[in-house]
Amino acid sequence: MQEFQWLFIDFDSYFASVEQHLNPDLRGKPVGVVPMMAETTSCIAASYEAKAYGIKTGTRVAEARRMCPGIQFVEAVHQAYVQYHHLFHEAIEELTPITQTLSIDEVSCKLPASYAEQWHVENLIESIRLNIAQKVSPWITCSMGVGPNKFLAKLASKYQKPNGAYIIRTAARLTFIHDHKLSDLNGVGRNMEARLRKYGIYSVEQLTQCTEDTLQMVWGSVHGRRMWHALQGHDLEDIKTHSSSLGHSNVLAPHLRIPAHAHKVLHRLLQKAVLRLRAKEVVTSRFQLSLRYENGLRWAQEARFDETNQSHILRHVLNELWLLRPHPQEPLKKVGVNLVALRESDNYTLSLFTQPDQKREAVDAAVDEIVGKFGKEAAYFGSACGVQKAVQMRIAFNHIPDVMLEE
Ligand SMILES: [Mg+2]
């Protein structure tokens, strides 16, 4: 096993750092980056100086002002963040090739086998740091992690933030891993943490003591085995999730074919798809609506948007697409929704233009829990009222979603 196989680079408070680079008045000061200037909006990023006051992504502007009266807010400039992304890419690639870009501020590099000594890796890290400072900006810093696989390298990159680095040595791997909470691990979201607790696993140490078969059982999918291998330091190929999709369609019973009822069925289908989306802990950025009219005409339309798994956003997208359909008075025979471009939700940087809406997220989580505990009729969108029975909801929340969901 190559000890220094992967280098993971994660920029520190990226959007806020770019703002501090562009505007010297903001340097060394608490800064909140917001999607628009309004008291009701939330920070999409906070500088390290603001983080010291407890302000983070998702903190409301009014709340942030209360926590840190001197905080300055700047409106996000997406083009600048993309421009600096390309600049730091170049600065890194002058020293080592980038294998994968994971988000606007995270990249991973598979290191050549020639990196066999720790000093050699340390030199690379220092060279990258220097090159970014010289060619991009000394104000845009990053944290780096090196490990035997991408999973551990990413964890290591978060260990010494900001502007730090950590190299995992084989002999110290377990000590390093045990110094984390379950929720620090990529692939352990809120749902998975709750599931681990059901199996009596409360700590990373307990997790690392499980066998491969136990993790397969707990996860209910190959992801459990992958977690076991990741914790062992084995370097596995990624599972491609981005090309997958998740959708449902329904041939309408005759009494549901008038457009108003068909619309409700679509909302029910969407609810089913969104529950699965969240159970799989993935996000989507494309929505396809497909219709077949009673007269045989077919129509489909796609909408693209920032990655999300939130019901209210997807309901809104459905309603917008629905309004675009031709022949709005014609009865429909078959309707379908499809969520496309799925990605694991743990790896996404919050979109600039979608404000994190914690209240809505809490509502979604509550609905998922109610449906999981009390069944499909216990909670549903108001927009699907009256057609609940038209769509079967075969989702096994008390078991392990992944396997069941594939069926
Ligand atoms: Mg970052």
Short mmCIF file of C-alpha atoms and ligand atoms in Angstrom, two decimals:
data_model
loop_
_atom_site.label_atom_id
_atom_site.label_comp_id
_atom_site.label_asym_id
_atom_site.label_seq_id
_atom_site.Cartn_x
_atom_site.Cartn_y
_atom_site.Cartn_z
CA MET A 1 0.00 0.00 0.00
CA GLN A 2 1.39 3.39 -0.98
CA GLU A 3 1.43 5.51 2.13
CA PHE A 4 1.27 8.92 0.44
CA GLN A 5 -1.16 8.09 -2.32
CA TRP A 6 -3.53 11.07 -2.33
CA LEU A 7 -3.23 14.78 -1.71
CA PHE A 8 -6.48 16.57 -0.96
CA ILE A 9 -6.61 20.37 -1.17
CA ASP A 10 -9.46 22.35 0.37
CA PHE A 11 -9.46 26.16 0.31
CA ASP A 12 -10.12 28.00 3.56
CA SER A 13 -13.38 29.99 3.70
CA TYR A 14 -13.01 30.24 -0.04
CA PHE A 15 -15.59 32.84 -1.03
CA ALA A 16 -14.72 35.08 1.91
CA SER A 17 -10.98 34.74 1.18
CA VAL A 18 -11.48 35.79 -2.44
CA GLU A 19 -13.42 38.83 -1.20
CA GLN A 20 -10.61 39.69 1.24
CA HIS A 21 -8.10 39.37 -1.59
CA LEU A 22 -10.14 41.66 -3.86
CA ASN A 23 -10.88 44.26 -1.19
CA PRO A 24 -7.96 45.08 1.17
CA ASP A 25 -10.38 46.82 3.57
CA LEU A 26 -11.87 43.43 4.41
CA ARG A 27 -8.58 41.70 5.28
CA GLY A 28 -8.22 40.47 8.81
CA LYS A 29 -11.83 41.40 9.54
CA PRO A 30 -15.05 39.49 10.10
CA VAL A 31 -16.77 39.18 6.72
CA GLY A 32 -19.99 37.47 5.73
CA VAL A 33 -20.67 36.67 2.09
CA VAL A 34 -24.37 36.88 1.25
CA PRO A 35 -26.36 36.11 -1.92
CA MET A 36 -28.03 39.52 -1.73
CA MET A 37 -28.04 42.49 0.60
CA ALA A 38 -31.00 41.86 2.88
CA GLU A 39 -31.43 41.39 6.62
CA THR A 40 -33.50 38.26 6.03
CA THR A 41 -30.89 36.40 4.01
CA SER A 42 -28.15 34.04 5.32
CA CYS A 43 -24.39 33.91 4.98
CA ILE A 44 -23.16 31.52 2.28
CA ALA A 45 -19.62 31.88 3.64
CA ALA A 46 -17.87 33.52 6.58
CA SER A 47 -14.25 34.62 6.95
CA TYR A 48 -12.16 32.99 9.67
CA GLU A 49 -12.41 36.22 11.66
CA ALA A 50 -16.22 35.91 11.51
CA LYS A 51 -16.08 32.20 12.33
CA ALA A 52 -14.35 33.14 15.57
CA TYR A 53 -17.68 34.71 16.60
CA GLY A 54 -19.55 31.52 15.79
CA ILE A 55 -20.80 32.75 12.43
CA LYS A 56 -20.94 30.11 9.74
CA THR A 57 -22.60 29.19 6.48
CA GLY A 58 -26.33 29.45 7.08
CA THR A 59 -26.19 32.09 9.84
CA ARG A 60 -28.86 34.73 9.22
CA VAL A 61 -27.61 38.26 8.56
CA ALA A 62 -29.51 39.76 11.50
CA GLU A 63 -28.20 37.01 13.79
CA ALA A 64 -24.63 37.50 12.52
CA ARG A 65 -24.87 41.23 13.29
CA ARG A 66 -25.97 40.41 16.81
CA MET A 67 -23.11 37.93 17.29
CA CYS A 68 -20.50 40.27 15.81
CA PRO A 69 -21.61 43.92 15.61
CA GLY A 70 -18.63 44.92 13.43
CA ILE A 71 -19.17 42.30 10.73
CA GLN A 72 -19.14 43.49 7.13
CA PHE A 73 -21.30 41.88 4.48
CA VAL A 74 -20.44 41.54 0.82
CA GLU A 75 -22.61 40.33 -1.99
CA ALA A 76 -21.31 37.16 -3.64
CA VAL A 77 -19.66 37.54 -7.04
CA HIS A 78 -19.81 34.12 -8.58
CA GLN A 79 -17.66 34.98 -11.62
CA ALA A 80 -14.74 36.00 -9.38
CA TYR A 81 -14.86 32.70 -7.47
CA VAL A 82 -14.79 30.78 -10.74
CA GLN A 83 -11.95 32.94 -12.08
CA TYR A 84 -9.80 32.31 -8.98
CA HIS A 85 -10.70 28.63 -9.13
CA HIS A 86 -9.01 28.49 -12.54
CA LEU A 87 -6.02 30.44 -11.22
CA PHE A 88 -5.42 28.15 -8.27
CA HIS A 89 -5.87 25.11 -10.55
CA GLU A 90 -3.00 26.39 -12.70
CA ALA A 91 -0.82 27.11 -9.68
CA ILE A 92 -1.31 23.56 -8.35
CA GLU A 93 -0.88 21.89 -11.73
CA GLU A 94 2.52 23.51 -12.19
CA LEU A 95 3.62 21.21 -9.37
CA THR A 96 1.45 18.09 -9.59
CA PRO A 97 -1.49 17.04 -11.79
CA ILE A 98 -5.02 17.44 -10.40
CA THR A 99 -6.90 14.17 -10.66
CA GLN A 100 -10.34 15.39 -9.70
CA THR A 101 -12.14 18.66 -9.03
CA LEU A 102 -14.70 18.00 -6.34
CA SER A 103 -16.17 21.46 -5.95
CA ILE A 104 -15.27 25.07 -6.55
CA ASP A 105 -12.76 24.96 -3.68
CA GLU A 106 -11.71 21.31 -3.40
CA VAL A 107 -9.43 19.21 -5.59
CA SER A 108 -7.64 15.90 -5.18
CA CYS A 109 -4.34 14.79 -6.70
CA LYS A 110 -3.13 11.22 -6.99
CA LEU A 111 0.54 11.39 -6.14
CA PRO A 112 3.10 9.50 -8.24
CA ALA A 113 4.77 6.51 -6.58
CA SER A 114 7.97 8.59 -6.39
CA TYR A 115 6.51 10.29 -3.29
CA ALA A 116 7.74 7.64 -0.91
CA GLU A 117 9.31 9.80 1.82
CA GLN A 118 7.56 12.20 4.14
CA TRP A 119 10.03 15.06 3.49
CA HIS A 120 9.30 14.79 -0.22
CA VAL A 121 5.56 15.18 0.40
CA GLU A 122 6.21 18.05 2.83
CA ASN A 123 8.22 19.81 0.13
CA LEU A 124 5.38 19.45 -2.34
CA ILE A 125 2.90 20.89 0.17
CA GLU A 126 5.14 23.87 0.86
CA SER A 127 5.72 24.45 -2.87
CA ILE A 128 1.98 24.43 -3.56
CA ARG A 129 1.38 26.86 -0.70
CA LEU A 130 4.08 29.19 -1.98
CA ASN A 131 2.96 28.99 -5.60
CA ILE A 132 -0.63 29.84 -4.67
CA ALA A 133 0.56 32.78 -2.57
CA GLN A 134 2.72 34.07 -5.43
CA LYS A 135 0.59 33.33 -8.47
CA VAL A 136 -2.91 33.68 -6.99
CA SER A 137 -2.91 35.55 -3.70
CA PRO A 138 -1.42 35.30 -0.21
CA TRP A 139 -4.97 35.92 1.05
CA ILE A 140 -6.44 32.86 -0.61
CA THR A 141 -5.10 29.97 1.45
CA CYS A 142 -5.82 26.27 1.53
CA SER A 143 -5.49 23.30 3.83
CA MET A 144 -4.03 20.03 2.63
CA GLY A 145 -4.23 16.42 3.65
CA VAL A 146 -2.24 13.39 2.48
CA GLY A 147 -3.27 9.80 2.98
CA PRO A 148 -3.51 6.33 1.46
CA ASN A 149 -6.90 7.08 -0.13
CA LYS A 150 -9.01 10.09 -1.03
CA PHE A 151 -11.40 9.57 1.87
CA LEU A 152 -8.63 9.78 4.47
CA ALA A 153 -6.76 12.54 2.63
CA LYS A 154 -9.92 14.66 2.69
CA LEU A 155 -10.37 14.02 6.39
CA ALA A 156 -6.72 15.00 6.94
CA SER A 157 -7.22 18.25 5.01
CA LYS A 158 -9.82 19.37 7.56
CA TYR A 159 -7.61 18.50 10.51
CA GLN A 160 -5.36 21.56 10.67
CA LYS A 161 -7.54 24.31 9.20
CA PRO A 162 -6.91 27.04 8.19
CA ASN A 163 -3.71 27.13 6.16
CA GLY A 164 -2.51 23.84 7.59
CA ALA A 165 -1.56 20.39 6.44
CA TYR A 166 -1.64 16.90 7.88
CA ILE A 167 0.05 13.79 6.56
CA ILE A 168 -1.35 10.47 7.72
CA ARG A 169 1.40 7.97 8.51
CA THR A 170 0.37 4.32 8.30
CA ALA A 171 1.38 3.67 11.89
CA ALA A 172 -0.75 6.56 13.16
CA ARG A 173 -3.77 5.96 10.91
CA LEU A 174 -6.09 4.61 13.58
CA THR A 175 -5.17 7.24 16.16
CA PHE A 176 -5.89 9.91 13.58
CA ILE A 177 -9.24 8.39 12.54
CA HIS A 178 -10.35 7.93 16.13
CA ASP A 179 -9.81 11.61 16.79
CA HIS A 180 -13.02 12.39 14.84
CA LYS A 181 -16.76 12.35 15.30
CA LEU A 182 -18.91 10.08 13.13
CA SER A 183 -20.39 13.13 11.43
CA ASP A 184 -16.88 14.25 10.35
CA LEU A 185 -16.69 11.25 8.01
CA ASN A 186 -17.60 11.75 4.39
CA GLY A 187 -20.56 9.43 3.80
CA VAL A 188 -22.01 9.72 7.31
CA GLY A 189 -24.80 12.22 6.97
CA ARG A 190 -27.56 12.87 9.45
CA ASN A 191 -29.60 9.84 8.36
CA MET A 192 -26.63 7.51 8.45
CA GLU A 193 -25.57 8.72 11.88
CA ALA A 194 -29.03 7.93 13.21
CA ARG A 195 -28.86 4.48 11.63
CA LEU A 196 -25.43 3.81 13.15
CA ARG A 197 -26.84 4.70 16.57
CA LYS A 198 -29.59 2.12 16.07
CA TYR A 199 -26.84 -0.47 15.67
CA GLY A 200 -25.09 0.75 18.82
CA ILE A 201 -22.31 2.56 16.97
CA TYR A 202 -21.73 5.94 18.59
CA SER A 203 -18.08 6.62 17.89
CA VAL A 204 -15.57 6.34 15.09
CA GLU A 205 -13.59 3.95 17.27
CA GLN A 206 -16.59 1.61 17.43
CA LEU A 207 -17.00 1.96 13.68
CA THR A 208 -13.42 0.94 13.00
CA GLN A 209 -13.89 -2.16 15.17
CA CYS A 210 -16.73 -3.42 12.95
CA THR A 211 -16.07 -6.08 10.34
CA GLU A 212 -16.60 -5.54 6.65
CA ASP A 213 -19.75 -7.70 6.78
CA THR A 214 -21.16 -5.71 9.68
CA LEU A 215 -20.75 -2.44 7.82
CA GLN A 216 -22.31 -3.99 4.72
CA MET A 217 -25.29 -4.93 6.90
CA VAL A 218 -25.52 -1.56 8.65
CA TRP A 219 -25.35 0.38 5.37
CA GLY A 220 -27.39 -2.22 3.54
CA SER A 221 -25.34 -1.59 0.46
CA VAL A 222 -21.90 -1.75 -1.03
CA HIS A 223 -21.27 1.65 0.56
CA GLY A 224 -20.81 -0.13 3.90
CA ARG A 225 -18.05 -2.30 2.44
CA ARG A 226 -16.54 0.77 0.87
CA MET A 227 -16.52 2.55 4.23
CA TRP A 228 -14.72 -0.42 5.78
CA HIS A 229 -12.06 -0.39 3.04
CA ALA A 230 -11.75 3.40 3.26
CA LEU A 231 -11.11 3.21 7.01
CA GLN A 232 -8.53 0.47 6.40
CA GLY A 233 -6.69 2.83 4.07
CA HIS A 234 -7.43 0.83 0.89
CA ASP A 235 -7.60 2.89 -2.27
CA LEU A 236 -10.85 2.09 -4.08
CA GLU A 237 -12.09 3.44 -7.39
CA ASP A 238 -15.01 5.88 -7.11
CA ILE A 239 -18.52 4.74 -7.77
CA LYS A 240 -19.88 7.02 -10.44
CA THR A 241 -23.12 8.51 -9.20
CA HIS A 242 -23.40 11.57 -11.39
CA SER A 243 -24.95 9.81 -14.37
CA SER A 244 -27.64 8.12 -12.33
CA SER A 245 -31.19 9.28 -12.04
CA LEU A 246 -34.21 8.63 -9.93
CA GLY A 247 -37.72 8.86 -11.23
CA HIS A 248 -41.28 7.64 -11.14
CA SER A 249 -44.12 7.59 -13.61
CA ASN A 250 -47.73 6.65 -13.42
CA VAL A 251 -50.39 5.64 -15.96
CA LEU A 252 -53.36 7.59 -14.69
CA ALA A 253 -56.60 5.96 -13.71
CA PRO A 254 -59.41 7.42 -15.87
CA HIS A 255 -60.77 9.63 -13.07
CA LEU A 256 -57.32 11.22 -12.58
CA ARG A 257 -56.75 12.28 -16.18
CA ILE A 258 -58.04 15.83 -16.03
CA PRO A 259 -55.06 18.20 -15.69
CA ALA A 260 -55.80 19.29 -12.10
CA HIS A 261 -55.72 15.69 -10.87
CA ALA A 262 -52.75 14.72 -13.03
CA HIS A 263 -50.89 17.62 -11.45
CA LYS A 264 -51.59 16.23 -7.99
CA VAL A 265 -50.35 12.80 -9.01
CA LEU A 266 -47.14 14.43 -10.24
CA HIS A 267 -46.66 15.98 -6.81
CA ARG A 268 -47.17 12.59 -5.23
CA LEU A 269 -44.60 11.04 -7.58
CA LEU A 270 -42.23 13.85 -6.75
CA GLN A 271 -42.67 13.28 -3.04
CA LYS A 272 -41.74 9.65 -3.50
CA ALA A 273 -38.69 10.59 -5.55
CA VAL A 274 -37.56 13.25 -3.06
CA LEU A 275 -37.88 10.88 -0.11
CA ARG A 276 -35.64 8.43 -1.93
CA LEU A 277 -33.25 11.20 -2.86
CA ARG A 278 -32.78 12.14 0.78
CA ALA A 279 -32.67 8.53 1.94
CA LYS A 280 -29.81 7.94 -0.51
CA GLU A 281 -28.15 11.15 0.72
CA VAL A 282 -27.76 12.54 -2.78
CA VAL A 283 -28.66 15.87 -4.37
CA THR A 284 -30.01 16.61 -7.83
CA SER A 285 -29.54 19.49 -10.25
CA ARG A 286 -31.83 18.50 -13.14
CA PHE A 287 -35.54 17.77 -13.20
CA GLN A 288 -37.35 16.17 -16.12
CA LEU A 289 -41.10 16.28 -16.47
CA SER A 290 -42.66 13.95 -19.02
CA LEU A 291 -46.30 13.81 -20.10
CA ARG A 292 -48.33 11.66 -22.44
CA TYR A 293 -51.73 12.99 -23.38
CA GLU A 294 -54.79 10.85 -23.96
CA ASN A 295 -54.61 11.83 -27.64
CA GLY A 296 -51.17 10.18 -27.86
CA LEU A 297 -49.09 13.35 -27.91
CA ARG A 298 -45.92 13.20 -25.81
CA TRP A 299 -44.09 16.10 -24.25
CA ALA A 300 -41.07 16.38 -21.97
CA GLN A 301 -39.15 19.29 -20.58
CA GLU A 302 -36.08 19.60 -18.39
CA ALA A 303 -35.09 22.27 -15.86
CA ARG A 304 -31.61 22.79 -14.44
CA PHE A 305 -30.88 24.41 -11.13
CA ASP A 306 -28.38 24.45 -8.27
CA GLU A 307 -27.93 21.15 -6.47
CA THR A 308 -30.60 20.50 -3.90
CA ASN A 309 -32.57 17.81 -2.08
CA GLN A 310 -35.19 20.14 -0.65
CA SER A 311 -38.84 19.44 -1.30
CA HIS A 312 -40.01 23.02 -1.60
CA ILE A 313 -37.47 23.86 -4.32
CA LEU A 314 -38.32 20.75 -6.35
CA ARG A 315 -42.07 21.38 -5.96
CA HIS A 316 -41.52 24.85 -7.32
CA VAL A 317 -39.55 23.47 -10.29
CA LEU A 318 -42.35 20.99 -11.00
CA ASN A 319 -44.95 23.75 -10.98
CA GLU A 320 -42.87 25.93 -13.31
CA LEU A 321 -42.40 23.10 -15.82
CA TRP A 322 -46.07 22.15 -15.56
CA LEU A 323 -47.07 25.65 -16.67
CA LEU A 324 -44.97 25.26 -19.83
CA ARG A 325 -46.84 22.23 -21.15
CA PRO A 326 -48.68 22.55 -24.44
CA HIS A 327 -52.46 21.96 -24.59
CA PRO A 328 -53.16 22.86 -20.96
CA GLN A 329 -56.80 21.71 -21.19
CA GLU A 330 -56.10 18.27 -22.68
CA PRO A 331 -56.50 15.18 -20.48
CA LEU A 332 -53.34 13.20 -19.72
CA LYS A 333 -52.75 9.48 -19.79
CA LYS A 334 -49.30 9.15 -18.24
CA VAL A 335 -47.14 11.48 -16.16
CA GLY A 336 -43.59 11.13 -14.88
CA VAL A 337 -40.90 12.94 -12.96
CA ASN A 338 -37.20 12.19 -13.14
CA LEU A 339 -34.42 13.67 -10.99
CA VAL A 340 -31.11 13.61 -12.83
CA ALA A 341 -27.42 14.37 -12.23
CA LEU A 342 -27.40 12.88 -8.75
CA ARG A 343 -24.41 13.46 -6.54
CA GLU A 344 -23.59 12.50 -3.00
CA SER A 345 -24.82 15.32 -0.83
CA ASP A 346 -21.73 15.30 1.37
CA ASN A 347 -19.53 16.50 -1.38
CA TYR A 348 -21.27 19.60 -2.47
CA THR A 349 -20.32 23.13 -1.78
CA LEU A 350 -23.38 25.19 -1.08
CA SER A 351 -24.58 26.82 -4.17
CA LEU A 352 -24.13 30.52 -4.34
CA PHE A 353 -27.63 31.25 -5.36
CA THR A 354 -29.53 28.85 -3.20
CA GLN A 355 -29.70 30.15 0.31
CA PRO A 356 -29.38 27.45 2.88
CA ASP A 357 -32.81 27.28 4.40
CA GLN A 358 -32.51 25.48 7.69
CA LYS A 359 -36.20 25.77 8.56
CA ARG A 360 -37.22 24.12 5.29
CA GLU A 361 -34.57 21.44 5.79
CA ALA A 362 -35.97 20.79 9.25
CA VAL A 363 -39.48 20.47 7.79
CA ASP A 364 -38.21 18.01 5.16
CA ALA A 365 -36.41 15.97 7.82
CA ALA A 366 -39.54 15.92 9.98
CA VAL A 367 -41.73 14.75 7.06
CA ASP A 368 -39.21 12.00 6.24
CA GLU A 369 -39.27 10.83 9.82
CA ILE A 370 -43.07 10.84 10.05
CA VAL A 371 -43.40 8.87 6.81
CA GLY A 372 -40.67 6.51 7.98
CA LYS A 373 -42.40 5.85 11.29
CA PHE A 374 -46.07 6.03 10.46
CA GLY A 375 -46.27 5.24 6.77
CA LYS A 376 -46.93 6.94 3.54
CA GLU A 377 -50.32 8.38 4.46
CA ALA A 378 -49.04 10.15 7.56
CA ALA A 379 -47.58 13.15 5.76
CA TYR A 380 -47.74 14.35 2.17
CA PHE A 381 -47.60 17.56 0.22
CA GLY A 382 -50.83 19.54 0.29
CA SER A 383 -50.45 19.70 -3.48
CA ALA A 384 -50.96 15.92 -3.64
CA CYS A 385 -54.07 15.93 -1.47
CA GLY A 386 -56.73 13.50 -2.71
CA VAL A 387 -54.49 11.28 -4.82
CA GLN A 388 -52.34 9.64 -2.13
CA LYS A 389 -53.56 6.19 -3.05
CA ALA A 390 -52.77 6.64 -6.74
CA VAL A 391 -49.06 6.21 -6.12
CA GLN A 392 -47.55 3.36 -4.16
CA MET A 393 -44.83 4.42 -1.75
CA ARG A 394 -42.66 1.38 -1.23
CA ILE A 395 -39.92 2.88 0.83
CA ALA A 396 -38.44 0.91 3.67
CA PHE A 397 -37.11 3.52 6.02
CA ASN A 398 -36.78 1.25 8.99
CA HIS A 399 -34.47 -0.97 7.03
CA ILE A 400 -31.63 0.08 4.87
CA PRO A 401 -32.82 2.26 2.05
CA ASP A 402 -30.18 1.72 -0.61
CA VAL A 403 -30.86 -1.88 -1.45
CA MET A 404 -34.60 -1.55 -1.13
CA LEU A 405 -34.62 1.58 -3.25
CA GLU A 406 -32.86 -0.09 -6.15
CA GLU A 407 -35.68 -2.58 -6.52
MG MG B 1 -13.27 24.93 1.69
#
